[in-house]
C-alpha positions as YAML, in Angstrom:
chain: A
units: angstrom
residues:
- id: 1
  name: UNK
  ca: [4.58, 4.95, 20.66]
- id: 2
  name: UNK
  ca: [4.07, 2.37, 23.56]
- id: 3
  name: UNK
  ca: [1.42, -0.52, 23.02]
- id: 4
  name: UNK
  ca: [-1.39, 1.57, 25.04]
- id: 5
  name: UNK
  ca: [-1.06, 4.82, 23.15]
- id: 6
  name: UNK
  ca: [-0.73, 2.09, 19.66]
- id: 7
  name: UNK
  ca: [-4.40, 0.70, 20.60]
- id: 8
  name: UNK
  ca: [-5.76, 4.33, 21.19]
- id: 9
  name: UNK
  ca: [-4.95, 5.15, 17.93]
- id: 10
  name: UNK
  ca: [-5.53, 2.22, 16.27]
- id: 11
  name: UNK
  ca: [-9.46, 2.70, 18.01]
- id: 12
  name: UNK
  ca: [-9.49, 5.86, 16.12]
- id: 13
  name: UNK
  ca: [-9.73, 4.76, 12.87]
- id: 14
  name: UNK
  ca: [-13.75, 5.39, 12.39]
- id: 15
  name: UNK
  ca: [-15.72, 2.80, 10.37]
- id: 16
  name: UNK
  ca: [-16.44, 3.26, 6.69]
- id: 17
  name: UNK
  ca: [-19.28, 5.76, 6.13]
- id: 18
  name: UNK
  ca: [-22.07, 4.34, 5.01]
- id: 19
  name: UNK
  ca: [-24.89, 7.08, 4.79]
- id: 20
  name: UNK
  ca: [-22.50, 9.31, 2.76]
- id: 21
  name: UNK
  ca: [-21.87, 6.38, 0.61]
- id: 22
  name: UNK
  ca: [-25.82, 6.20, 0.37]
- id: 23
  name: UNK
  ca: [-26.23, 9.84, -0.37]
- id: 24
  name: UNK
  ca: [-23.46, 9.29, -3.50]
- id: 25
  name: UNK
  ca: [-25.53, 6.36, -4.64]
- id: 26
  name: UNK
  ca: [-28.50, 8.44, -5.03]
- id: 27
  name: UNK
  ca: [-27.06, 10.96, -6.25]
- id: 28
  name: UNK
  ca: [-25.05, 8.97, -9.05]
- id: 29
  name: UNK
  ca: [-28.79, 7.58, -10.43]
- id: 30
  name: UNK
  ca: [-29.39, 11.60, -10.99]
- id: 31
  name: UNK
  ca: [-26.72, 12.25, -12.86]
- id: 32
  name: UNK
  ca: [-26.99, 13.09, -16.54]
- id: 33
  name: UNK
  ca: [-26.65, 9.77, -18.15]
- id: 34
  name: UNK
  ca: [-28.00, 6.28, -18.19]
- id: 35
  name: UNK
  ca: [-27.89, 4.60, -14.50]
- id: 36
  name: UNK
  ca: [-24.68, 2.65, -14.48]
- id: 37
  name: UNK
  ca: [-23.56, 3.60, -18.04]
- id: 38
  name: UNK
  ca: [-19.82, 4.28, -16.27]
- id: 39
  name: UNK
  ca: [-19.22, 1.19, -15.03]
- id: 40
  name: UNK
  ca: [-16.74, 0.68, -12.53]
- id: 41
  name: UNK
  ca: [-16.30, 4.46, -12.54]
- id: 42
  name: UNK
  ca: [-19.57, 4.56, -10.62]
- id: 43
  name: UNK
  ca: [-18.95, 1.97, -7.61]
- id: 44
  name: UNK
  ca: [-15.89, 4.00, -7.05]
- id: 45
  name: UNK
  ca: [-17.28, 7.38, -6.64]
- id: 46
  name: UNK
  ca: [-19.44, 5.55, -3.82]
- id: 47
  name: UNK
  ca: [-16.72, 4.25, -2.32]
- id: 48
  name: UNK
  ca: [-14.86, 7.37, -2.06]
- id: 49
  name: UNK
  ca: [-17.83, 9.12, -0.55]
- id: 50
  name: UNK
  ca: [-18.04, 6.45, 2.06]
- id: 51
  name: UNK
  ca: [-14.26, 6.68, 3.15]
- id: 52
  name: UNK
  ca: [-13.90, 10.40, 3.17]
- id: 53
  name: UNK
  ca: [-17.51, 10.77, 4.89]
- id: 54
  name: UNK
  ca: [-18.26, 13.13, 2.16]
- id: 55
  name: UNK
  ca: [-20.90, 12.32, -0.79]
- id: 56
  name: UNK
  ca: [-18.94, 14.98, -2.86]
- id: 57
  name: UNK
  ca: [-15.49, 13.90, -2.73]
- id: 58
  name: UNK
  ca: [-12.58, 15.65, -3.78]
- id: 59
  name: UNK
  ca: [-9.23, 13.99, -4.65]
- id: 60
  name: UNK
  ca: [-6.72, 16.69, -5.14]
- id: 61
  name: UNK
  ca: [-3.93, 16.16, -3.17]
- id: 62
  name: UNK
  ca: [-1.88, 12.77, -4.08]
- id: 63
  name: UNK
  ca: [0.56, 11.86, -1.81]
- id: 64
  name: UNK
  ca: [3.20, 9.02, -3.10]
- id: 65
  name: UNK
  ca: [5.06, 7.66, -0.04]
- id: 66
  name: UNK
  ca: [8.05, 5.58, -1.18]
- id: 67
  name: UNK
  ca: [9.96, 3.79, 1.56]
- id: 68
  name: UNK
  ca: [13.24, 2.13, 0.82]
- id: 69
  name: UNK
  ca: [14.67, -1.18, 3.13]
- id: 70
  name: UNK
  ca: [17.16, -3.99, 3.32]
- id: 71
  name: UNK
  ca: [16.13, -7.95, 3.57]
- id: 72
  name: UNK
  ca: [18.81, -10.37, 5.38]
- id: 73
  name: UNK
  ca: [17.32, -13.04, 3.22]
- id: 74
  name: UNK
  ca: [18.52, -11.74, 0.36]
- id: 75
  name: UNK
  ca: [22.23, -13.36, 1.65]
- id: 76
  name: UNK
  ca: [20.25, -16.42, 0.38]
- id: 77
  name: UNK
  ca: [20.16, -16.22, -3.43]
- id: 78
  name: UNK
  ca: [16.45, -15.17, -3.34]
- id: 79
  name: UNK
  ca: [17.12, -12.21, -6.04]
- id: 80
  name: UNK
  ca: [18.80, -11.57, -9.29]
- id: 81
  name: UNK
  ca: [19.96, -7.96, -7.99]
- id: 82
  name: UNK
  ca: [22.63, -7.91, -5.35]
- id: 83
  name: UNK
  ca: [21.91, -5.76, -1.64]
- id: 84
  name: UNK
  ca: [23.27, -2.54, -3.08]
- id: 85
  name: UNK
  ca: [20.90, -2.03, -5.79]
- id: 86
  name: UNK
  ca: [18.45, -0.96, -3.22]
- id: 87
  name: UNK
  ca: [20.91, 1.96, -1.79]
- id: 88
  name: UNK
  ca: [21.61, 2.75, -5.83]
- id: 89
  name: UNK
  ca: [17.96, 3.27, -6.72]
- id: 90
  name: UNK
  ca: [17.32, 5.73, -3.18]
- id: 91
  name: UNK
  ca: [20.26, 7.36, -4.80]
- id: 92
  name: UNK
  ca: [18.43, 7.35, -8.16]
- id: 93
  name: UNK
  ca: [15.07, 8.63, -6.77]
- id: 94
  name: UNK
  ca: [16.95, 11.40, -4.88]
- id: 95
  name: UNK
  ca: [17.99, 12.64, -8.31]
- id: 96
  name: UNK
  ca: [15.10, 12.92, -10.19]
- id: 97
  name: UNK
  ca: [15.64, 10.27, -12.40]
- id: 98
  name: UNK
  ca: [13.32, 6.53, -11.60]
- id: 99
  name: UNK
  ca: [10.34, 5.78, -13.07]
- id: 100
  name: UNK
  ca: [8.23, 6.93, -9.98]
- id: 101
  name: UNK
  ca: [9.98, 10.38, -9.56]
- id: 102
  name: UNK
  ca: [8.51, 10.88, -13.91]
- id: 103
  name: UNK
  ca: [5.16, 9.62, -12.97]
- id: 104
  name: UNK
  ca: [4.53, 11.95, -9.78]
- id: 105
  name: UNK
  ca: [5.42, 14.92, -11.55]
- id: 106
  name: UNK
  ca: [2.68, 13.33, -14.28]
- id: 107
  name: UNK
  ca: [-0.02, 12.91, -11.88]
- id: 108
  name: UNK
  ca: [1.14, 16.20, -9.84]
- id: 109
  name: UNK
  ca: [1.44, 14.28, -6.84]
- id: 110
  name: UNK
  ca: [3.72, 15.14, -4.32]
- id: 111
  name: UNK
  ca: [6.42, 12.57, -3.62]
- id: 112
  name: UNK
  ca: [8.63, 11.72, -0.33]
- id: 113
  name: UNK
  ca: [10.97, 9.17, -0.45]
- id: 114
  name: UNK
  ca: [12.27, 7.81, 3.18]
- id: 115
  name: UNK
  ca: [15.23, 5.37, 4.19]
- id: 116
  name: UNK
  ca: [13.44, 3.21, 6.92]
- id: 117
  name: UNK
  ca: [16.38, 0.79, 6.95]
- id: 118
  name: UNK
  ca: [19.39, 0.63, 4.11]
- id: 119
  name: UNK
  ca: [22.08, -1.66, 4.81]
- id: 120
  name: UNK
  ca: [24.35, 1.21, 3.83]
- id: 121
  name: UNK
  ca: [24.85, 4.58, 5.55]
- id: 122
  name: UNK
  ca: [23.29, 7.28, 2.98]
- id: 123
  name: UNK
  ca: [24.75, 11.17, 3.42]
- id: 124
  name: UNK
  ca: [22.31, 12.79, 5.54]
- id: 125
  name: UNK
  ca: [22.31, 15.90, 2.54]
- id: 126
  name: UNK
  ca: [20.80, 13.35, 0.29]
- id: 127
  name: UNK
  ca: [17.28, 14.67, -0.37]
- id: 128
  name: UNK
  ca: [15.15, 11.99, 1.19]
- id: 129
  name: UNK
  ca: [13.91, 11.51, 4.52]
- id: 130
  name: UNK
  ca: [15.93, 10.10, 6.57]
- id: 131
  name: UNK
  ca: [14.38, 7.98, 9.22]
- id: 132
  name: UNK
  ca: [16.45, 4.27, 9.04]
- id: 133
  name: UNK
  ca: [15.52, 2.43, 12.07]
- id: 134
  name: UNK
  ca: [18.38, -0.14, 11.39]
- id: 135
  name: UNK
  ca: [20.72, -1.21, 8.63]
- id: 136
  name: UNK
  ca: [18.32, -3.99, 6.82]
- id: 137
  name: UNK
  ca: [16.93, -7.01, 8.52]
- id: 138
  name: UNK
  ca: [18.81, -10.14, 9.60]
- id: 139
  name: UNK
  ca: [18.11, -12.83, 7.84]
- id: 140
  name: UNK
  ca: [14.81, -14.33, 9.07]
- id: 141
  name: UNK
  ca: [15.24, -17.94, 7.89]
- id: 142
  name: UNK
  ca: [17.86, -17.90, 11.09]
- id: 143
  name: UNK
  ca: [16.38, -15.61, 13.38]
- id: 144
  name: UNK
  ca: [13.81, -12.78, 14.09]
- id: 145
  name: UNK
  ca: [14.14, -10.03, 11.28]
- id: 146
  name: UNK
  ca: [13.89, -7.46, 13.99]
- id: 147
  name: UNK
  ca: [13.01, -6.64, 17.22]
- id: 148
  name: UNK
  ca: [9.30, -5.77, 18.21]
- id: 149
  name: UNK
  ca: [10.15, -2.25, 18.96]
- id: 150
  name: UNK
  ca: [12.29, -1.91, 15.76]
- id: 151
  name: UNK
  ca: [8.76, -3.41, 13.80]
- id: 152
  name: UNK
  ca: [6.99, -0.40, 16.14]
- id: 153
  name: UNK
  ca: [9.14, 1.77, 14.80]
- id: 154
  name: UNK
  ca: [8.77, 0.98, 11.03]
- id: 155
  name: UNK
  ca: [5.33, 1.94, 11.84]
- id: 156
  name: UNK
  ca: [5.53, 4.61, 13.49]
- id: 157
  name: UNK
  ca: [7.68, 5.97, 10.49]
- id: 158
  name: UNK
  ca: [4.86, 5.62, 7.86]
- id: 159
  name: UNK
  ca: [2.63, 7.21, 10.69]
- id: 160
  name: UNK
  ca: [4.63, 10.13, 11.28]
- id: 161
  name: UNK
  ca: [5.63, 10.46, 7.70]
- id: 162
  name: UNK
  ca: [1.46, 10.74, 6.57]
- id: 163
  name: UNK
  ca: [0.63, 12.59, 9.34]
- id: 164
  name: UNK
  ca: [3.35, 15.70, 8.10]
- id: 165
  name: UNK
  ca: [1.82, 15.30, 4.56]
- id: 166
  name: UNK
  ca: [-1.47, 16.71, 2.93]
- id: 167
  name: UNK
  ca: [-2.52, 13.91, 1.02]
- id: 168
  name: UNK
  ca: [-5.99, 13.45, 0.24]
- id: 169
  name: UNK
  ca: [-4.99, 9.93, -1.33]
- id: 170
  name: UNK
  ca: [-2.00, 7.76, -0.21]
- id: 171
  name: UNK
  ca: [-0.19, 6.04, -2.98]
- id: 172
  name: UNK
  ca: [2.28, 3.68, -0.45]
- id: 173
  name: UNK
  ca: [5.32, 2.16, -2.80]
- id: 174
  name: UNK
  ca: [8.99, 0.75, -1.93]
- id: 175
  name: UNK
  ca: [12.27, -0.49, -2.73]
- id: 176
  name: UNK
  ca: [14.63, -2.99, -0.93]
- id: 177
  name: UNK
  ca: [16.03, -6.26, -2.67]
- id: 178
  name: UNK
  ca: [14.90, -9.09, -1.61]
- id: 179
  name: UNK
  ca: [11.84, -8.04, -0.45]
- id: 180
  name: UNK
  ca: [8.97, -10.24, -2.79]
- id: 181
  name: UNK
  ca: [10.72, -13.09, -0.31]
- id: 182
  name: UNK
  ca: [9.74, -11.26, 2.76]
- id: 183
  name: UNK
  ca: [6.28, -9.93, 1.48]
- id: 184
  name: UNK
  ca: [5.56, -13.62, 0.69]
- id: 185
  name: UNK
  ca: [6.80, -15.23, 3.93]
- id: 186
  name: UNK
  ca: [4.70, -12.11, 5.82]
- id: 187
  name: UNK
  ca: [1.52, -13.13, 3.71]
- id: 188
  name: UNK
  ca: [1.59, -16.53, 4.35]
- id: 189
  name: UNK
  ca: [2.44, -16.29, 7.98]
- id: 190
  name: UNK
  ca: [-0.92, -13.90, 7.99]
- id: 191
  name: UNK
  ca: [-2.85, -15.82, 6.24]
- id: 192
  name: UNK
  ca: [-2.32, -19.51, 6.39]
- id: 193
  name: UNK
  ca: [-1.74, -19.46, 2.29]
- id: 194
  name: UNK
  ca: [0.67, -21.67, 0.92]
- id: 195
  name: UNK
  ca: [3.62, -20.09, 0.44]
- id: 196
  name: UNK
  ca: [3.82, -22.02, -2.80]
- id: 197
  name: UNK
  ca: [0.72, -20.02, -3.72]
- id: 198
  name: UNK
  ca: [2.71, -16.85, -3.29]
- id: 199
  name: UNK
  ca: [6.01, -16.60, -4.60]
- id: 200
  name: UNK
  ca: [6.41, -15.51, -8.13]
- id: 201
  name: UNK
  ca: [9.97, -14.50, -9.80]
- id: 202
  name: UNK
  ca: [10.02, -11.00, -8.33]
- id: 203
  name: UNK
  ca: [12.71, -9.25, -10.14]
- id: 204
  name: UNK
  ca: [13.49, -12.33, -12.57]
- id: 205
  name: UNK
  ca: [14.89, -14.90, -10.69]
- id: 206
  name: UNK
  ca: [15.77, -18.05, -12.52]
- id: 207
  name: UNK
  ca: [14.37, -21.66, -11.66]
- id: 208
  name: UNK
  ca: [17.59, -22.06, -9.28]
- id: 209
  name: UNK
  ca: [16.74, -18.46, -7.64]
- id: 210
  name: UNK
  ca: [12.83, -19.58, -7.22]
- id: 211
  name: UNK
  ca: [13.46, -22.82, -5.17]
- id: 212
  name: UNK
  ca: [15.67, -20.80, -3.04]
- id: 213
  name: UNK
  ca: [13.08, -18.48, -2.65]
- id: 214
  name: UNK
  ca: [10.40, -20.86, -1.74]
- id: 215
  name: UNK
  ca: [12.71, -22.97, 0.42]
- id: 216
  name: UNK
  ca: [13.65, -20.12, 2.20]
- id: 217
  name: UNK
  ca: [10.18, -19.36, 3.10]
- id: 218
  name: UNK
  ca: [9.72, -22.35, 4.28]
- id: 219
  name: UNK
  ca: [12.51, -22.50, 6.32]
- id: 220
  name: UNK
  ca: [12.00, -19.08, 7.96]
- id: 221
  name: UNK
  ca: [8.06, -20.17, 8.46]
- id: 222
  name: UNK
  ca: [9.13, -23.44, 10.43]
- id: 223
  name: UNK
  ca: [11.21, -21.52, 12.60]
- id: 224
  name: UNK
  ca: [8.76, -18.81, 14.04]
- id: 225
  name: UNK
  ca: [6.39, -19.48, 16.79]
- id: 226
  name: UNK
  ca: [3.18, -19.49, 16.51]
- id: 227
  name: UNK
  ca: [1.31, -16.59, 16.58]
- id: 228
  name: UNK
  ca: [-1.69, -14.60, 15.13]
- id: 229
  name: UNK
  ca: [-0.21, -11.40, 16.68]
- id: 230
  name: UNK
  ca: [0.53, -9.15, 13.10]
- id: 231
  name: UNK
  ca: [3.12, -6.43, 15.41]
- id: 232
  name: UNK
  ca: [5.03, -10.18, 16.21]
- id: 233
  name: UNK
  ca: [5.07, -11.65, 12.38]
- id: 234
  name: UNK
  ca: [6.13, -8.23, 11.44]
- id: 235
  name: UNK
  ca: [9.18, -8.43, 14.05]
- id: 236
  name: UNK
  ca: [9.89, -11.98, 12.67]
- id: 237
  name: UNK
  ca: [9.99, -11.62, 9.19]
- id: 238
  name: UNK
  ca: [9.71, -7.65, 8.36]
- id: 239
  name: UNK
  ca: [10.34, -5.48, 6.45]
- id: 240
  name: UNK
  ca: [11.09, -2.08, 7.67]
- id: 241
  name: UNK
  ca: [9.49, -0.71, 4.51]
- id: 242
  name: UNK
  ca: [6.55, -2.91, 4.78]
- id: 243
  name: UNK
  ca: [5.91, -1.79, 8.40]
- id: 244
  name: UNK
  ca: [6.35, 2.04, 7.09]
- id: 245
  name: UNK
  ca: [3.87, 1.39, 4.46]
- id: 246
  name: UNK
  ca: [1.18, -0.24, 6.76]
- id: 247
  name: UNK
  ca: [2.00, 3.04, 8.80]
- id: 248
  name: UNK
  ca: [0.59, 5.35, 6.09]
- id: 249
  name: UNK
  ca: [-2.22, 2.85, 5.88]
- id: 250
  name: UNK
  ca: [-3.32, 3.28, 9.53]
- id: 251
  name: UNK
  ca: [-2.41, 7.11, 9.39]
- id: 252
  name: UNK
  ca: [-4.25, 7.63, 6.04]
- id: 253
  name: UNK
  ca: [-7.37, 5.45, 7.11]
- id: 254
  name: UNK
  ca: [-7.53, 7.76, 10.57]
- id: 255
  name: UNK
  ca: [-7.82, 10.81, 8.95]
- id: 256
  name: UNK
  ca: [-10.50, 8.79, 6.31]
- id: 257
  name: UNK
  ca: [-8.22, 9.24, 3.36]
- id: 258
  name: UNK
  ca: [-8.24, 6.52, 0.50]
- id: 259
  name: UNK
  ca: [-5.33, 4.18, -0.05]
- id: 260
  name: UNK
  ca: [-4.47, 3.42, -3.46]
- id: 261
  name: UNK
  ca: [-2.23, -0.22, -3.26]
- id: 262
  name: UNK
  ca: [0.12, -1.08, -6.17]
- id: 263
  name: UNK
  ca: [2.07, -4.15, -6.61]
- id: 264
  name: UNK
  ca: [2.30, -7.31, -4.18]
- id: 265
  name: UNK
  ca: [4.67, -5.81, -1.34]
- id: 266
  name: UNK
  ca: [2.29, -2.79, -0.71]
- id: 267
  name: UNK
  ca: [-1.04, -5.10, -0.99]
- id: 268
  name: UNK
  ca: [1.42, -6.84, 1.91]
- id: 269
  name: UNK
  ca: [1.60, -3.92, 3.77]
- id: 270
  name: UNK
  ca: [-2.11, -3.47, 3.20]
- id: 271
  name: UNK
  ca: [-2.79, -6.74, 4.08]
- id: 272
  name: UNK
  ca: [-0.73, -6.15, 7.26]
- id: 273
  name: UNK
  ca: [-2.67, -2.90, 8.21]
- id: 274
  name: UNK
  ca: [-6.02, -4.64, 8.31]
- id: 275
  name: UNK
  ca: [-4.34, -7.71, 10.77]
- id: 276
  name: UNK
  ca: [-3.77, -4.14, 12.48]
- id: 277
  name: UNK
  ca: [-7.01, -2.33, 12.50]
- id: 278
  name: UNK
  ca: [-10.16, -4.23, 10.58]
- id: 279
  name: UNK
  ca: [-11.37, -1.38, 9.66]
- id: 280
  name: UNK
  ca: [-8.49, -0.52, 7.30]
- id: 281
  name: UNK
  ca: [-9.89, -3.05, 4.75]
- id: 282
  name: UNK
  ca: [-12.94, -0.30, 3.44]
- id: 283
  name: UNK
  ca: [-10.19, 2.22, 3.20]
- id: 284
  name: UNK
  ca: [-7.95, 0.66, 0.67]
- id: 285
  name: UNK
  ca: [-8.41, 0.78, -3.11]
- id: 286
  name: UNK
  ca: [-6.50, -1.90, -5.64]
- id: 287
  name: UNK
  ca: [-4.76, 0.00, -8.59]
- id: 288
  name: UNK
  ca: [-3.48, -2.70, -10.55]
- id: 289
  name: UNK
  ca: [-2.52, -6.31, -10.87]
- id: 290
  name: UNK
  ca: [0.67, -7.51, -11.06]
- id: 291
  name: UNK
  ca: [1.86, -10.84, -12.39]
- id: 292
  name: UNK
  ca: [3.11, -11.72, -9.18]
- id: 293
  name: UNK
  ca: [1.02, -15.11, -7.96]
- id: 294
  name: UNK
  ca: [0.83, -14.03, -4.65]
- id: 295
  name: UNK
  ca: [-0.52, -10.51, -5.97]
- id: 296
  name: UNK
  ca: [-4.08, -12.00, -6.70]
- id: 297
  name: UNK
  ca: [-4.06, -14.19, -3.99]
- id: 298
  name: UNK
  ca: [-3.73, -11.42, -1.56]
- id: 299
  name: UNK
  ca: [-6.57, -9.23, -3.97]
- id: 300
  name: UNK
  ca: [-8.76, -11.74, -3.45]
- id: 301
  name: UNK
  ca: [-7.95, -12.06, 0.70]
- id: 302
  name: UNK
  ca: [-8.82, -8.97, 0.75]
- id: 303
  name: UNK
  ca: [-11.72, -9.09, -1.82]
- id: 304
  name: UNK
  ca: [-10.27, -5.95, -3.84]
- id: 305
  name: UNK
  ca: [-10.62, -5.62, -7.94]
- id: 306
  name: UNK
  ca: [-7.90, -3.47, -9.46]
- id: 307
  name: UNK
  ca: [-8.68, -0.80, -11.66]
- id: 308
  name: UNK
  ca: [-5.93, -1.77, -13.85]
- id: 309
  name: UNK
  ca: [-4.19, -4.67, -15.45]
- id: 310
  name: UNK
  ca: [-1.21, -3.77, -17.51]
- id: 311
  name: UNK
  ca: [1.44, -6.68, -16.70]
- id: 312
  name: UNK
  ca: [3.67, -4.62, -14.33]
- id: 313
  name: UNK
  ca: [5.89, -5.55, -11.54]
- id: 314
  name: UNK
  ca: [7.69, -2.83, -10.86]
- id: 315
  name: UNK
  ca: [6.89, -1.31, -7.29]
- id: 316
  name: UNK
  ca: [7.49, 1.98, -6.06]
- id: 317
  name: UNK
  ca: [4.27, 3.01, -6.33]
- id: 318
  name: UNK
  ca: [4.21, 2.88, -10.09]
- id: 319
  name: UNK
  ca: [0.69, 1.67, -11.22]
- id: 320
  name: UNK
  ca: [-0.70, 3.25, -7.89]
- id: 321
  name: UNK
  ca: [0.24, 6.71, -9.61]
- id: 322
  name: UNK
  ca: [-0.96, 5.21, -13.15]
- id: 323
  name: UNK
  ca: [-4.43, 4.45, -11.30]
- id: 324
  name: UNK
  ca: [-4.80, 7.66, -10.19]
- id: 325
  name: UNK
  ca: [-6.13, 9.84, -13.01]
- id: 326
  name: UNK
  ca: [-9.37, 7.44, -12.73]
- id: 327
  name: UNK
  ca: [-9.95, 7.75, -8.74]
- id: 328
  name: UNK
  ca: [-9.76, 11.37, -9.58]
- id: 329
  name: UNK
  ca: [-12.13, 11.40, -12.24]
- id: 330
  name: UNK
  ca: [-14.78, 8.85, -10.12]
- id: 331
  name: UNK
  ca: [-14.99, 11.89, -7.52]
- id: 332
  name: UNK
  ca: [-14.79, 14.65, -10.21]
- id: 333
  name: UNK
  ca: [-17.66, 12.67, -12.07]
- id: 334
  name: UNK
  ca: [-20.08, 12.26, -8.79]
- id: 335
  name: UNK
  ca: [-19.34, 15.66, -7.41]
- id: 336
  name: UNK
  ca: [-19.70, 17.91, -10.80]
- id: 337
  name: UNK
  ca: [-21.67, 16.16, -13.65]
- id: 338
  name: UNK
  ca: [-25.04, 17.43, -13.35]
- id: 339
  name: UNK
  ca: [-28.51, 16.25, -12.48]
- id: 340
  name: UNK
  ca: [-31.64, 15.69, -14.44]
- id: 341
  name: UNK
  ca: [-33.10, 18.08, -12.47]
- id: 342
  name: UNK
  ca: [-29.85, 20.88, -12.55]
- id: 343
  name: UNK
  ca: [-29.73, 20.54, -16.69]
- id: 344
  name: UNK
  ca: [-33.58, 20.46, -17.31]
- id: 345
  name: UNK
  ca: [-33.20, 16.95, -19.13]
- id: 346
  name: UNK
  ca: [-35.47, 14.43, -19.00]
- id: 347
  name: UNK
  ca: [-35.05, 11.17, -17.45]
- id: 348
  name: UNK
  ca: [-36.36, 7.77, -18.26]
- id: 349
  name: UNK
  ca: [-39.40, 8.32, -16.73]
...
């Protein structure tokens, strides 16, 4: 996709609907119980109806959209797992047998996993999608992660990758070692945050493993130009899978389909989306919070409230899939409970 035929589509992401949105607020004060006796529950429904443009929404096809990617950084002692862990785990999900393979067949959402940059060659009859761009990053505290069409790319993927799907939500997860390090750099080159405000322990580093981590930050952050431009922070400090995921956030948004963030890397990507295309922010949804520091900080950047808080750090997509049972339910709720009027009940007045 060239840079003219990027800005087309990114003008094609329509703003957030607000006279559906309106038309679900009325008709949530007409529904068979007290006016905002569900909470929570309630605002969601709305803010479905204003993202899909329709005041009866209908959530029924999850997609979960995994994308799997190497860090250079990671050479520096920012994780407790080594490099190949990441190649291990695509392995893992190809079989059946991670956490986020269990939970889509739970939710019944449909699941693709996608290489968008391994440091290892995977066997092309591995049962994942196969779209590396390169083999991991270079390490960003010396250098640019990537080029600026390799960061295109990474887009591009997650684009592409939506675009062949039917999802009527977007669950957008990952894998790569190492990557907490670049999501954090990424954020605060974005944002202006400390990175000390962002870093956390990621996989369990230990106090050695965390002042690598935030030195490395650091370091990488003195070295990059200046810029505000989010397609040139991407290209200096990646990730491929973060790029892929902000992808499925443009692609999803486009065709006015709600993003459900999990964890810290895909509220990254999320983050990154919006640098993107503004009007990305009314499109995403917050599943959970994770104890990762920088997790909140980026929630509250982006002024999103999770639906859940259960303590966990895992990624892939994992308390995005856990989350959505209730996004379901706020659409089922607004489109099918029914009115005073429909049930012959009387209201309050």
């Amino acid at each position: 996709m060239t840079s003219t035929s990027f800005s087309d589509f990114v003008r094609l992401i329509r703003p957030f609907d607000k006279d559906a949105a309106q038309q679900a607020r009325v008709r949530q004060d007409q529904l068979t119980k007290p006016q905002g006796s569900l909470g929570r529950l309630e605002d969601l429904s709305i803010q479905l109806a204003g993202i899909t443009g329709n005041p009866l929404p209908r959530i029924d096809r999850p997609g979960i959209f995994v994308f799997a990617a190497d860090h250079g950084v990671a050479a520096r002692g920012v994780s407790a797992y080594p490099s190949e862990v990441t190649a291990q785990m695509v392995w893992n999900y190809a079989r059946g047998g991670a956490v986020i393979n269990v939970l889509a067949q739970q939710i019944g959402a449909q699941l693709a996993v996608a290489d968008v940059g391994v440091s290892s060659v995977l066997p092309e009859d591995l049962g994942i999608v196969h779209r590396k761009v390169r083999l991991g990053t270079a390490d960003w505290t010396q250098g640019p992660a990537m080029t600026r069409d390799e960061a295109m790319r990474a887009i591009q993927t997650g684009i592409d990758i939506f675009d062949a799907s039917e999802a009527d939500l977007a669950i957008i997860g990952e894998m790569g070692i190492g990557n907490t390090t670049t999501a954090a750099a990424l954020s605060a080159a974005l944002t202006g945050l400390p990175p000390s405000d962002l870093i956390g322990r990621g996989t369990g580093v230990d106090d050695a493993g965390f002042a690598r981590k935030l030195a490395a930050i650091e370091s990488g952050l003195a070295r990059m130009p200046k810029t505000s431009d989010p397609l040139e922070i991407l290209s200096e400090i990646g990730g491929l899978e973060i790029g892929a995921m902000a992808g499925v956030a443009l692609a999803a948004a486009r065709r006015r389909v709600p993003i459900l963030l999990d964890g810290f890397i895909s509220t990254t990507a999320g983050l990154l989306a919006t640098a993107i295309a503004p009007a990305v922010r009314d499109y995403l949804l917050a599943s959970h919070r994770s104890p990762e520091p920088g997790h909140t900080r980026l929630l509250t950047q982006l002024k999103l409230t999770p639906l859940l808080d259960l303590g966990m750090r895992l990624g892939e997509g994992s308390g995005a899939a856990l989350a959505t049972p209730l996004v379901q339910a706020a659409a089922a709720v607004l489109r099918d409970v029914a009115t005073f009027e429909q049930a012959g009940v009387s209201d309050r007045e």
